[in-house]
């Protein structure tokens, strides 16, 4: 089954993005390069007919440009996730309000002390 996407959430890179997690050694990319590539990425999505909602940058979270990591989004629901890296822990809270504005919310499940939240329509 294929899903025809019509909307996309993206986040503007923050200046701190150059300090994000990396498994590569060597020089870090420049903010200007990342910002330019991100602008091209958004333009490509829009050229495909998608409506892009661009979220503001989050300086406190260098990897927050990767909005697909703190939430798994479907056409009728979203599941808030918990990124494993300590530097990414607050990203879920940042995107939660945006997703709650699009779906109804359920944030706990019986028997779970610290559940992953589900947001549904």
mmCIF file with all atom_site columns, N, CA, C and O in Angstrom, residues 57-112:
data_model
loop_
_atom_site.group_PDB
_atom_site.id
_atom_site.type_symbol
_atom_site.label_atom_id
_atom_site.label_alt_id
_atom_site.label_comp_id
_atom_site.label_asym_id
_atom_site.label_entity_id
_atom_site.label_seq_id
_atom_site.pdbx_PDB_ins_code
_atom_site.Cartn_x
_atom_site.Cartn_y
_atom_site.Cartn_z
_atom_site.occupancy
_atom_site.B_iso_or_equiv
_atom_site.pdbx_formal_charge
_atom_site.auth_seq_id
_atom_site.auth_comp_id
_atom_site.auth_asym_id
_atom_site.auth_atom_id
_atom_site.pdbx_PDB_model_num
ATOM 1   N N  . UNK A 1 57  ? 13.858 27.055 14.099 1.00 0.00 ? 57  UNK A N  1
ATOM 2   C CA . UNK A 1 57  ? 15.017 26.320 14.607 1.00 0.00 ? 57  UNK A CA 1
ATOM 3   C C  . UNK A 1 57  ? 14.973 26.194 16.130 1.00 0.00 ? 57  UNK A C  1
ATOM 4   O O  . UNK A 1 57  ? 14.352 27.006 16.813 1.00 0.00 ? 57  UNK A O  1
ATOM 5   N N  . UNK A 1 58  ? 15.638 25.172 16.639 1.00 0.00 ? 58  UNK A N  1
ATOM 6   C CA . UNK A 1 58  ? 15.764 24.951 18.086 1.00 0.00 ? 58  UNK A CA 1
ATOM 7   C C  . UNK A 1 58  ? 17.246 24.901 18.437 1.00 0.00 ? 58  UNK A C  1
ATOM 8   O O  . UNK A 1 58  ? 17.892 23.865 18.286 1.00 0.00 ? 58  UNK A O  1
ATOM 9   N N  . UNK A 1 59  ? 17.793 26.015 18.888 1.00 0.00 ? 59  UNK A N  1
ATOM 10  C CA . UNK A 1 59  ? 19.227 26.094 19.206 1.00 0.00 ? 59  UNK A CA 1
ATOM 11  C C  . UNK A 1 59  ? 19.658 25.070 20.249 1.00 0.00 ? 59  UNK A C  1
ATOM 12  O O  . UNK A 1 59  ? 20.765 24.563 20.205 1.00 0.00 ? 59  UNK A O  1
ATOM 13  N N  . UNK A 1 60  ? 18.787 24.750 21.189 1.00 0.00 ? 60  UNK A N  1
ATOM 14  C CA . UNK A 1 60  ? 19.133 23.826 22.269 1.00 0.00 ? 60  UNK A CA 1
ATOM 15  C C  . UNK A 1 60  ? 19.279 22.379 21.799 1.00 0.00 ? 60  UNK A C  1
ATOM 16  O O  . UNK A 1 60  ? 19.801 21.545 22.532 1.00 0.00 ? 60  UNK A O  1
ATOM 17  N N  . UNK A 1 61  ? 18.786 22.105 20.601 1.00 0.00 ? 61  UNK A N  1
ATOM 18  C CA . UNK A 1 61  ? 18.791 20.738 20.092 1.00 0.00 ? 61  UNK A CA 1
ATOM 19  C C  . UNK A 1 61  ? 19.424 20.707 18.697 1.00 0.00 ? 61  UNK A C  1
ATOM 20  O O  . UNK A 1 61  ? 18.742 20.865 17.687 1.00 0.00 ? 61  UNK A O  1
ATOM 21  N N  . UNK A 1 62  ? 20.735 20.470 18.621 1.00 0.00 ? 62  UNK A N  1
ATOM 22  C CA . UNK A 1 62  ? 21.441 20.512 17.336 1.00 0.00 ? 62  UNK A CA 1
ATOM 23  C C  . UNK A 1 62  ? 20.879 19.575 16.267 1.00 0.00 ? 62  UNK A C  1
ATOM 24  O O  . UNK A 1 62  ? 20.941 19.887 15.085 1.00 0.00 ? 62  UNK A O  1
ATOM 25  N N  . UNK A 1 63  ? 20.323 18.433 16.681 1.00 0.00 ? 63  UNK A N  1
ATOM 26  C CA . UNK A 1 63  ? 19.824 17.455 15.714 1.00 0.00 ? 63  UNK A CA 1
ATOM 27  C C  . UNK A 1 63  ? 18.327 17.583 15.432 1.00 0.00 ? 63  UNK A C  1
ATOM 28  O O  . UNK A 1 63  ? 17.750 16.742 14.752 1.00 0.00 ? 63  UNK A O  1
ATOM 29  N N  . UNK A 1 64  ? 17.709 18.643 15.928 1.00 0.00 ? 64  UNK A N  1
ATOM 30  C CA . UNK A 1 64  ? 16.252 18.798 15.776 1.00 0.00 ? 64  UNK A CA 1
ATOM 31  C C  . UNK A 1 64  ? 15.818 19.018 14.333 1.00 0.00 ? 64  UNK A C  1
ATOM 32  O O  . UNK A 1 64  ? 14.630 18.965 14.031 1.00 0.00 ? 64  UNK A O  1
ATOM 33  N N  . UNK A 1 65  ? 16.752 19.227 13.434 1.00 0.00 ? 65  UNK A N  1
ATOM 34  C CA . UNK A 1 65  ? 16.439 19.332 12.009 1.00 0.00 ? 65  UNK A CA 1
ATOM 35  C C  . UNK A 1 65  ? 15.820 18.023 11.501 1.00 0.00 ? 65  UNK A C  1
ATOM 36  O O  . UNK A 1 65  ? 15.048 18.011 10.549 1.00 0.00 ? 65  UNK A O  1
ATOM 37  N N  . UNK A 1 66  ? 16.116 16.919 12.182 1.00 0.00 ? 66  UNK A N  1
ATOM 38  C CA . UNK A 1 66  ? 15.595 15.604 11.799 1.00 0.00 ? 66  UNK A CA 1
ATOM 39  C C  . UNK A 1 66  ? 14.265 15.358 12.515 1.00 0.00 ? 66  UNK A C  1
ATOM 40  O O  . UNK A 1 66  ? 14.194 14.600 13.478 1.00 0.00 ? 66  UNK A O  1
ATOM 41  N N  . UNK A 1 67  ? 13.201 16.006 12.039 1.00 0.00 ? 67  UNK A N  1
ATOM 42  C CA . UNK A 1 67  ? 11.895 15.944 12.699 1.00 0.00 ? 67  UNK A CA 1
ATOM 43  C C  . UNK A 1 67  ? 11.272 14.554 12.668 1.00 0.00 ? 67  UNK A C  1
ATOM 44  O O  . UNK A 1 67  ? 10.346 14.281 13.422 1.00 0.00 ? 67  UNK A O  1
ATOM 45  N N  . UNK A 1 68  ? 11.776 13.674 11.827 1.00 0.00 ? 68  UNK A N  1
ATOM 46  C CA . UNK A 1 68  ? 11.213 12.318 11.748 1.00 0.00 ? 68  UNK A CA 1
ATOM 47  C C  . UNK A 1 68  ? 11.649 11.451 12.918 1.00 0.00 ? 68  UNK A C  1
ATOM 48  O O  . UNK A 1 68  ? 11.083 10.381 13.141 1.00 0.00 ? 68  UNK A O  1
ATOM 49  N N  . UNK A 1 69  ? 12.630 11.884 13.700 1.00 0.00 ? 69  UNK A N  1
ATOM 50  C CA . UNK A 1 69  ? 13.138 11.066 14.802 1.00 0.00 ? 69  UNK A CA 1
ATOM 51  C C  . UNK A 1 69  ? 12.293 11.113 16.076 1.00 0.00 ? 69  UNK A C  1
ATOM 52  O O  . UNK A 1 69  ? 12.120 10.087 16.712 1.00 0.00 ? 69  UNK A O  1
ATOM 53  N N  . UNK A 1 70  ? 11.763 12.271 16.506 1.00 0.00 ? 70  UNK A N  1
ATOM 54  C CA . UNK A 1 70  ? 10.983 12.272 17.747 1.00 0.00 ? 70  UNK A CA 1
ATOM 55  C C  . UNK A 1 70  ? 9.519  11.856 17.583 1.00 0.00 ? 70  UNK A C  1
ATOM 56  O O  . UNK A 1 70  ? 8.792  11.762 18.565 1.00 0.00 ? 70  UNK A O  1
ATOM 57  N N  . UNK A 1 71  ? 9.068  11.601 16.369 1.00 0.00 ? 71  UNK A N  1
ATOM 58  C CA . UNK A 1 71  ? 7.674  11.193 16.169 1.00 0.00 ? 71  UNK A CA 1
ATOM 59  C C  . UNK A 1 71  ? 7.538  10.380 14.896 1.00 0.00 ? 71  UNK A C  1
ATOM 60  O O  . UNK A 1 71  ? 8.180  10.667 13.891 1.00 0.00 ? 71  UNK A O  1
ATOM 61  N N  . UNK A 1 72  ? 6.689  9.381  14.968 1.00 0.00 ? 72  UNK A N  1
ATOM 62  C CA . UNK A 1 72  ? 6.346  8.566  13.810 1.00 0.00 ? 72  UNK A CA 1
ATOM 63  C C  . UNK A 1 72  ? 4.934  8.972  13.429 1.00 0.00 ? 72  UNK A C  1
ATOM 64  O O  . UNK A 1 72  ? 3.999  8.800  14.204 1.00 0.00 ? 72  UNK A O  1
ATOM 65  N N  . UNK A 1 73  ? 4.767  9.561  12.258 1.00 0.00 ? 73  UNK A N  1
ATOM 66  C CA . UNK A 1 73  ? 3.493  10.160 11.870 1.00 0.00 ? 73  UNK A CA 1
ATOM 67  C C  . UNK A 1 73  ? 2.838  9.372  10.746 1.00 0.00 ? 73  UNK A C  1
ATOM 68  O O  . UNK A 1 73  ? 3.494  9.018  9.763  1.00 0.00 ? 73  UNK A O  1
ATOM 69  N N  . UNK A 1 74  ? 1.561  9.108  10.920 1.00 0.00 ? 74  UNK A N  1
ATOM 70  C CA . UNK A 1 74  ? 0.740  8.424  9.930  1.00 0.00 ? 74  UNK A CA 1
ATOM 71  C C  . UNK A 1 74  ? -0.355 9.383  9.491  1.00 0.00 ? 74  UNK A C  1
ATOM 72  O O  . UNK A 1 74  ? -0.462 10.489 9.999  1.00 0.00 ? 74  UNK A O  1
ATOM 73  N N  . UNK A 1 75  ? -1.203 8.977  8.566  1.00 0.00 ? 75  UNK A N  1
ATOM 74  C CA . UNK A 1 75  ? -2.264 9.864  8.095  1.00 0.00 ? 75  UNK A CA 1
ATOM 75  C C  . UNK A 1 75  ? -3.278 10.188 9.182  1.00 0.00 ? 75  UNK A C  1
ATOM 76  O O  . UNK A 1 75  ? -3.856 11.272 9.186  1.00 0.00 ? 75  UNK A O  1
ATOM 77  N N  . UNK A 1 76  ? -3.501 9.277  10.125 1.00 0.00 ? 76  UNK A N  1
ATOM 78  C CA . UNK A 1 76  ? -4.519 9.509  11.149 1.00 0.00 ? 76  UNK A CA 1
ATOM 79  C C  . UNK A 1 76  ? -3.979 9.514  12.566 1.00 0.00 ? 76  UNK A C  1
ATOM 80  O O  . UNK A 1 76  ? -4.742 9.663  13.518 1.00 0.00 ? 76  UNK A O  1
ATOM 81  N N  . UNK A 1 77  ? -2.688 9.341  12.734 1.00 0.00 ? 77  UNK A N  1
ATOM 82  C CA . UNK A 1 77  ? -2.124 9.273  14.082 1.00 0.00 ? 77  UNK A CA 1
ATOM 83  C C  . UNK A 1 77  ? -0.636 9.563  14.067 1.00 0.00 ? 77  UNK A C  1
ATOM 84  O O  . UNK A 1 77  ? 0.009  9.481  13.023 1.00 0.00 ? 77  UNK A O  1
ATOM 85  N N  . UNK A 1 78  ? -0.129 9.888  15.232 1.00 0.00 ? 78  UNK A N  1
ATOM 86  C CA . UNK A 1 78  ? 1.306  10.067 15.413 1.00 0.00 ? 78  UNK A CA 1
ATOM 87  C C  . UNK A 1 78  ? 1.697  9.404  16.722 1.00 0.00 ? 78  UNK A C  1
ATOM 88  O O  . UNK A 1 78  ? 0.925  9.408  17.682 1.00 0.00 ? 78  UNK A O  1
ATOM 89  N N  . UNK A 1 79  ? 2.871  8.829  16.746 1.00 0.00 ? 79  UNK A N  1
ATOM 90  C CA . UNK A 1 79  ? 3.399  8.225  17.961 1.00 0.00 ? 79  UNK A CA 1
ATOM 91  C C  . UNK A 1 79  ? 4.645  9.013  18.342 1.00 0.00 ? 79  UNK A C  1
ATOM 92  O O  . UNK A 1 79  ? 5.587  9.128  17.547 1.00 0.00 ? 79  UNK A O  1
ATOM 93  N N  . UNK A 1 80  ? 4.621  9.583  19.540 1.00 0.00 ? 80  UNK A N  1
ATOM 94  C CA . UNK A 1 80  ? 5.776  10.316 20.024 1.00 0.00 ? 80  UNK A CA 1
ATOM 95  C C  . UNK A 1 80  ? 6.813  9.310  20.501 1.00 0.00 ? 80  UNK A C  1
ATOM 96  O O  . UNK A 1 80  ? 6.501  8.381  21.238 1.00 0.00 ? 80  UNK A O  1
ATOM 97  N N  . UNK A 1 81  ? 8.043  9.505  20.077 1.00 0.00 ? 81  UNK A N  1
ATOM 98  C CA . UNK A 1 81  ? 9.127  8.589  20.389 1.00 0.00 ? 81  UNK A CA 1
ATOM 99  C C  . UNK A 1 81  ? 10.094 9.218  21.391 1.00 0.00 ? 81  UNK A C  1
ATOM 100 O O  . UNK A 1 81  ? 10.013 10.409 21.668 1.00 0.00 ? 81  UNK A O  1
ATOM 101 N N  . UNK A 1 82  ? 10.995 8.429  21.889 1.00 0.00 ? 82  UNK A N  1
ATOM 102 C CA . UNK A 1 82  ? 12.013 8.917  22.814 1.00 0.00 ? 82  UNK A CA 1
ATOM 103 C C  . UNK A 1 82  ? 13.380 8.681  22.196 1.00 0.00 ? 82  UNK A C  1
ATOM 104 O O  . UNK A 1 82  ? 13.910 7.574  22.280 1.00 0.00 ? 82  UNK A O  1
ATOM 105 N N  . UNK A 1 83  ? 13.963 9.698  21.566 1.00 0.00 ? 83  UNK A N  1
ATOM 106 C CA . UNK A 1 83  ? 15.304 9.510  21.008 1.00 0.00 ? 83  UNK A CA 1
ATOM 107 C C  . UNK A 1 83  ? 16.270 9.064  22.105 1.00 0.00 ? 83  UNK A C  1
ATOM 108 O O  . UNK A 1 83  ? 16.172 9.506  23.252 1.00 0.00 ? 83  UNK A O  1
ATOM 109 N N  . UNK A 1 84  ? 17.185 8.172  21.764 1.00 0.00 ? 84  UNK A N  1
ATOM 110 C CA . UNK A 1 84  ? 18.088 7.601  22.750 1.00 0.00 ? 84  UNK A CA 1
ATOM 111 C C  . UNK A 1 84  ? 19.189 8.519  23.229 1.00 0.00 ? 84  UNK A C  1
ATOM 112 O O  . UNK A 1 84  ? 19.634 8.425  24.365 1.00 0.00 ? 84  UNK A O  1
ATOM 113 N N  . UNK A 1 85  ? 19.656 9.400  22.384 1.00 0.00 ? 85  UNK A N  1
ATOM 114 C CA . UNK A 1 85  ? 20.771 10.272 22.766 1.00 0.00 ? 85  UNK A CA 1
ATOM 115 C C  . UNK A 1 85  ? 20.301 11.335 23.765 1.00 0.00 ? 85  UNK A C  1
ATOM 116 O O  . UNK A 1 85  ? 19.278 11.987 23.540 1.00 0.00 ? 85  UNK A O  1
ATOM 117 N N  . UNK A 1 86  ? 21.013 11.520 24.857 1.00 0.00 ? 86  UNK A N  1
ATOM 118 C CA . UNK A 1 86  ? 20.627 12.531 25.846 1.00 0.00 ? 86  UNK A CA 1
ATOM 119 C C  . UNK A 1 86  ? 20.444 13.932 25.251 1.00 0.00 ? 86  UNK A C  1
ATOM 120 O O  . UNK A 1 86  ? 19.576 14.672 25.684 1.00 0.00 ? 86  UNK A O  1
ATOM 121 N N  . UNK A 1 87  ? 21.239 14.271 24.245 1.00 0.00 ? 87  UNK A N  1
ATOM 122 C CA . UNK A 1 87  ? 21.138 15.597 23.633 1.00 0.00 ? 87  UNK A CA 1
ATOM 123 C C  . UNK A 1 87  ? 19.848 15.779 22.848 1.00 0.00 ? 87  UNK A C  1
ATOM 124 O O  . UNK A 1 87  ? 19.516 16.890 22.447 1.00 0.00 ? 87  UNK A O  1
ATOM 125 N N  . UNK A 1 88  ? 19.089 14.687 22.623 1.00 0.00 ? 88  UNK A N  1
ATOM 126 C CA . UNK A 1 88  ? 17.873 14.754 21.812 1.00 0.00 ? 88  UNK A CA 1
ATOM 127 C C  . UNK A 1 88  ? 16.604 14.589 22.643 1.00 0.00 ? 88  UNK A C  1
ATOM 128 O O  . UNK A 1 88  ? 15.496 14.652 22.112 1.00 0.00 ? 88  UNK A O  1
ATOM 129 N N  . UNK A 1 89  ? 16.746 14.382 23.942 1.00 0.00 ? 89  UNK A N  1
ATOM 130 C CA . UNK A 1 89  ? 15.617 14.059 24.797 1.00 0.00 ? 89  UNK A CA 1
ATOM 131 C C  . UNK A 1 89  ? 14.497 15.098 24.769 1.00 0.00 ? 89  UNK A C  1
ATOM 132 O O  . UNK A 1 89  ? 13.343 14.740 24.858 1.00 0.00 ? 89  UNK A O  1
ATOM 133 N N  . UNK A 1 90  ? 14.787 16.360 24.650 1.00 0.00 ? 90  UNK A N  1
ATOM 134 C CA . UNK A 1 90  ? 13.758 17.396 24.680 1.00 0.00 ? 90  UNK A CA 1
ATOM 135 C C  . UNK A 1 90  ? 13.032 17.631 23.367 1.00 0.00 ? 90  UNK A C  1
ATOM 136 O O  . UNK A 1 90  ? 12.034 18.356 23.321 1.00 0.00 ? 90  UNK A O  1
ATOM 137 N N  . UNK A 1 91  ? 13.500 17.029 22.301 1.00 0.00 ? 91  UNK A N  1
ATOM 138 C CA . UNK A 1 91  ? 12.899 17.267 20.978 1.00 0.00 ? 91  UNK A CA 1
ATOM 139 C C  . UNK A 1 91  ? 11.449 16.785 20.895 1.00 0.00 ? 91  UNK A C  1
ATOM 140 O O  . UNK A 1 91  ? 10.618 17.411 20.237 1.00 0.00 ? 91  UNK A O  1
ATOM 141 N N  . UNK A 1 92  ? 11.141 15.689 21.567 1.00 0.00 ? 92  UNK A N  1
ATOM 142 C CA . UNK A 1 92  ? 9.777  15.156 21.526 1.00 0.00 ? 92  UNK A CA 1
ATOM 143 C C  . UNK A 1 92  ? 8.803  16.172 22.100 1.00 0.00 ? 92  UNK A C  1
ATOM 144 O O  . UNK A 1 92  ? 7.734  16.418 21.532 1.00 0.00 ? 92  UNK A O  1
ATOM 145 N N  . UNK A 1 93  ? 9.163  16.777 23.228 1.00 0.00 ? 93  UNK A N  1
ATOM 146 C CA . UNK A 1 93  ? 8.296  17.789 23.844 1.00 0.00 ? 93  UNK A CA 1
ATOM 147 C C  . UNK A 1 93  ? 8.088  18.969 22.890 1.00 0.00 ? 93  UNK A C  1
ATOM 148 O O  . UNK A 1 93  ? 7.001  19.541 22.837 1.00 0.00 ? 93  UNK A O  1
ATOM 149 N N  . UNK A 1 94  ? 9.108  19.336 22.158 1.00 0.00 ? 94  UNK A N  1
ATOM 150 C CA . UNK A 1 94  ? 9.023  20.473 21.240 1.00 0.00 ? 94  UNK A CA 1
ATOM 151 C C  . UNK A 1 94  ? 8.058  20.226 20.087 1.00 0.00 ? 94  UNK A C  1
ATOM 152 O O  . UNK A 1 94  ? 7.369  21.125 19.636 1.00 0.00 ? 94  UNK A O  1
ATOM 153 N N  . UNK A 1 95  ? 7.991  18.996 19.596 1.00 0.00 ? 95  UNK A N  1
ATOM 154 C CA . UNK A 1 95  ? 7.131  18.706 18.443 1.00 0.00 ? 95  UNK A CA 1
ATOM 155 C C  . UNK A 1 95  ? 5.739  18.239 18.875 1.00 0.00 ? 95  UNK A C  1
ATOM 156 O O  . UNK A 1 95  ? 4.793  18.258 18.091 1.00 0.00 ? 95  UNK A O  1
ATOM 157 N N  . UNK A 1 96  ? 5.600  17.858 20.140 1.00 0.00 ? 96  UNK A N  1
ATOM 158 C CA . UNK A 1 96  ? 4.327  17.335 20.634 1.00 0.00 ? 96  UNK A CA 1
ATOM 159 C C  . UNK A 1 96  ? 3.172  18.306 20.427 1.00 0.00 ? 96  UNK A C  1
ATOM 160 O O  . UNK A 1 96  ? 2.111  17.917 19.929 1.00 0.00 ? 96  UNK A O  1
ATOM 161 N N  . UNK A 1 97  ? 3.341  19.557 20.774 1.00 0.00 ? 97  UNK A N  1
ATOM 162 C CA . UNK A 1 97  ? 2.262  20.540 20.625 1.00 0.00 ? 97  UNK A CA 1
ATOM 163 C C  . UNK A 1 97  ? 1.827  20.721 19.180 1.00 0.00 ? 97  UNK A C  1
ATOM 164 O O  . UNK A 1 97  ? 0.640  20.882 18.891 1.00 0.00 ? 97  UNK A O  1
ATOM 165 N N  . UNK A 1 98  ? 2.768  20.687 18.278 1.00 0.00 ? 98  UNK A N  1
ATOM 166 C CA . UNK A 1 98  ? 2.466  20.819 16.849 1.00 0.00 ? 98  UNK A CA 1
ATOM 167 C C  . UNK A 1 98  ? 1.612  19.646 16.392 1.00 0.00 ? 98  UNK A C  1
ATOM 168 O O  . UNK A 1 98  ? 0.605  19.818 15.700 1.00 0.00 ? 98  UNK A O  1
ATOM 169 N N  . UNK A 1 99  ? 1.989  18.448 16.809 1.00 0.00 ? 99  UNK A N  1
ATOM 170 C CA . UNK A 1 99  ? 1.233  17.258 16.413 1.00 0.00 ? 99  UNK A CA 1
ATOM 171 C C  . UNK A 1 99  ? -0.118 17.181 17.115 1.00 0.00 ? 99  UNK A C  1
ATOM 172 O O  . UNK A 1 99  ? -1.102 16.766 16.518 1.00 0.00 ? 99  UNK A O  1
ATOM 173 N N  . UNK A 1 100 ? -0.189 17.603 18.356 1.00 0.00 ? 100 UNK A N  1
ATOM 174 C CA . UNK A 1 100 ? -1.472 17.605 19.073 1.00 0.00 ? 100 UNK A CA 1
ATOM 175 C C  . UNK A 1 100 ? -2.461 18.548 18.403 1.00 0.00 ? 100 UNK A C  1
ATOM 176 O O  . UNK A 1 100 ? -3.662 18.337 18.483 1.00 0.00 ? 100 UNK A O  1
ATOM 177 N N  . UNK A 1 101 ? -1.980 19.567 17.745 1.00 0.00 ? 101 UNK A N  1
ATOM 178 C CA . UNK A 1 101 ? -2.841 20.478 17.016 1.00 0.00 ? 101 UNK A CA 1
ATOM 179 C C  . UNK A 1 101 ? -3.466 19.844 15.780 1.00 0.00 ? 101 UNK A C  1
ATOM 180 O O  . UNK A 1 101 ? -4.425 20.365 15.221 1.00 0.00 ? 101 UNK A O  1
ATOM 181 N N  . UNK A 1 102 ? -2.938 18.707 15.367 1.00 0.00 ? 102 UNK A N  1
ATOM 182 C CA . UNK A 1 102 ? -3.430 18.014 14.169 1.00 0.00 ? 102 UNK A CA 1
ATOM 183 C C  . UNK A 1 102 ? -4.208 16.736 14.478 1.00 0.00 ? 102 UNK A C  1
ATOM 184 O O  . UNK A 1 102 ? -4.948 16.242 13.660 1.00 0.00 ? 102 UNK A O  1
ATOM 185 N N  . UNK A 1 103 ? -3.968 16.174 15.651 1.00 0.00 ? 103 UNK A N  1
ATOM 186 C CA . UNK A 1 103 ? -4.573 14.907 16.029 1.00 0.00 ? 103 UNK A CA 1
ATOM 187 C C  . UNK A 1 103 ? -5.087 15.003 17.463 1.00 0.00 ? 103 UNK A C  1
ATOM 188 O O  . UNK A 1 103 ? -4.636 15.838 18.225 1.00 0.00 ? 103 UNK A O  1
ATOM 189 N N  . UNK A 1 104 ? -5.979 14.090 17.868 1.00 0.00 ? 104 UNK A N  1
ATOM 190 C CA . UNK A 1 104 ? -6.360 14.000 19.282 1.00 0.00 ? 104 UNK A CA 1
ATOM 191 C C  . UNK A 1 104 ? -5.187 13.378 20.015 1.00 0.00 ? 104 UNK A C  1
ATOM 192 O O  . UNK A 1 104 ? -4.224 12.927 19.397 1.00 0.00 ? 104 UNK A O  1
ATOM 193 N N  . UNK A 1 105 ? -5.219 13.317 21.318 1.00 0.00 ? 105 UNK A N  1
ATOM 194 C CA . UNK A 1 105 ? -4.054 12.824 22.039 1.00 0.00 ? 105 UNK A CA 1
ATOM 195 C C  . UNK A 1 105 ? -4.412 11.804 23.114 1.00 0.00 ? 105 UNK A C  1
ATOM 196 O O  . UNK A 1 105 ? -5.435 11.901 23.758 1.00 0.00 ? 105 UNK A O  1
ATOM 197 N N  . UNK A 1 106 ? -3.533 10.841 23.268 1.00 0.00 ? 106 UNK A N  1
ATOM 198 C CA . UNK A 1 106 ? -3.585 9.893  24.375 1.00 0.00 ? 106 UNK A CA 1
ATOM 199 C C  . UNK A 1 106 ? -2.141 9.744  24.817 1.00 0.00 ? 106 UNK A C  1
ATOM 200 O O  . UNK A 1 106 ? -1.281 9.384  24.025 1.00 0.00 ? 106 UNK A O  1
ATOM 201 N N  . UNK A 1 107 ? -1.864 10.060 26.066 1.00 0.00 ? 107 UNK A N  1
ATOM 202 C CA . UNK A 1 107 ? -0.462 10.075 26.476 1.00 0.00 ? 107 UNK A CA 1
ATOM 203 C C  . UNK A 1 107 ? -0.091 9.004  27.485 1.00 0.00 ? 107 UNK A C  1
ATOM 204 O O  . UNK A 1 107 ? 1.001  9.023  28.018 1.00 0.00 ? 107 UNK A O  1
ATOM 205 N N  . UNK A 1 108 ? -0.987 8.077  27.780 1.00 0.00 ? 108 UNK A N  1
ATOM 206 C CA . UNK A 1 108 ? -0.580 6.993  28.669 1.00 0.00 ? 108 UNK A CA 1
ATOM 207 C C  . UNK A 1 108 ? -1.326 5.719  28.328 1.00 0.00 ? 108 UNK A C  1
ATOM 208 O O  . UNK A 1 108 ? -2.411 5.746  27.759 1.00 0.00 ? 108 UNK A O  1
ATOM 209 N N  . UNK A 1 109 ? -0.725 4.623  28.688 1.00 0.00 ? 109 UNK A N  1
ATOM 210 C CA . UNK A 1 109 ? -1.313 3.302  28.488 1.00 0.00 ? 109 UNK A CA 1
ATOM 211 C C  . UNK A 1 109 ? -1.302 2.569  29.815 1.00 0.00 ? 109 UNK A C  1
ATOM 212 O O  . UNK A 1 109 ? -0.366 2.717  30.593 1.00 0.00 ? 109 UNK A O  1
ATOM 213 N N  . UNK A 1 110 ? -2.307 1.760  30.094 1.00 0.00 ? 110 UNK A N  1
ATOM 214 C CA . UNK A 1 110 ? -2.324 1.013  31.353 1.00 0.00 ? 110 UNK A CA 1
ATOM 215 C C  . UNK A 1 110 ? -1.081 0.141  31.497 1.00 0.00 ? 110 UNK A C  1
ATOM 216 O O  . UNK A 1 110 ? -0.626 -0.478 30.547 1.00 0.00 ? 110 UNK A O  1
ATOM 217 N N  . UNK A 1 111 ? -0.523 0.124  32.694 1.00 0.00 ? 111 UNK A N  1
ATOM 218 C CA . UNK A 1 111 ? 0.617  -0.742 32.973 1.00 0.00 ? 111 UNK A CA 1
ATOM 219 C C  . UNK A 1 111 ? 1.959  -0.211 32.534 1.00 0.00 ? 111 UNK A C  1
ATOM 220 O O  . UNK A 1 111 ? 2.966  -0.875 32.693 1.00 0.00 ? 111 UNK A O  1
ATOM 221 N N  . UNK A 1 112 ? 2.009  0.953  31.993 1.00 0.00 ? 112 UNK A N  1
ATOM 222 C CA . UNK A 1 112 ? 3.271  1.527  31.537 1.00 0.00 ? 112 UNK A CA 1
ATOM 223 C C  . UNK A 1 112 ? 3.619  2.726  32.421 1.00 0.00 ? 112 UNK A C  1
ATOM 224 O O  . UNK A 1 112 ? 2.857  3.677  32.518 1.00 0.00 ? 112 UNK A O  1
#
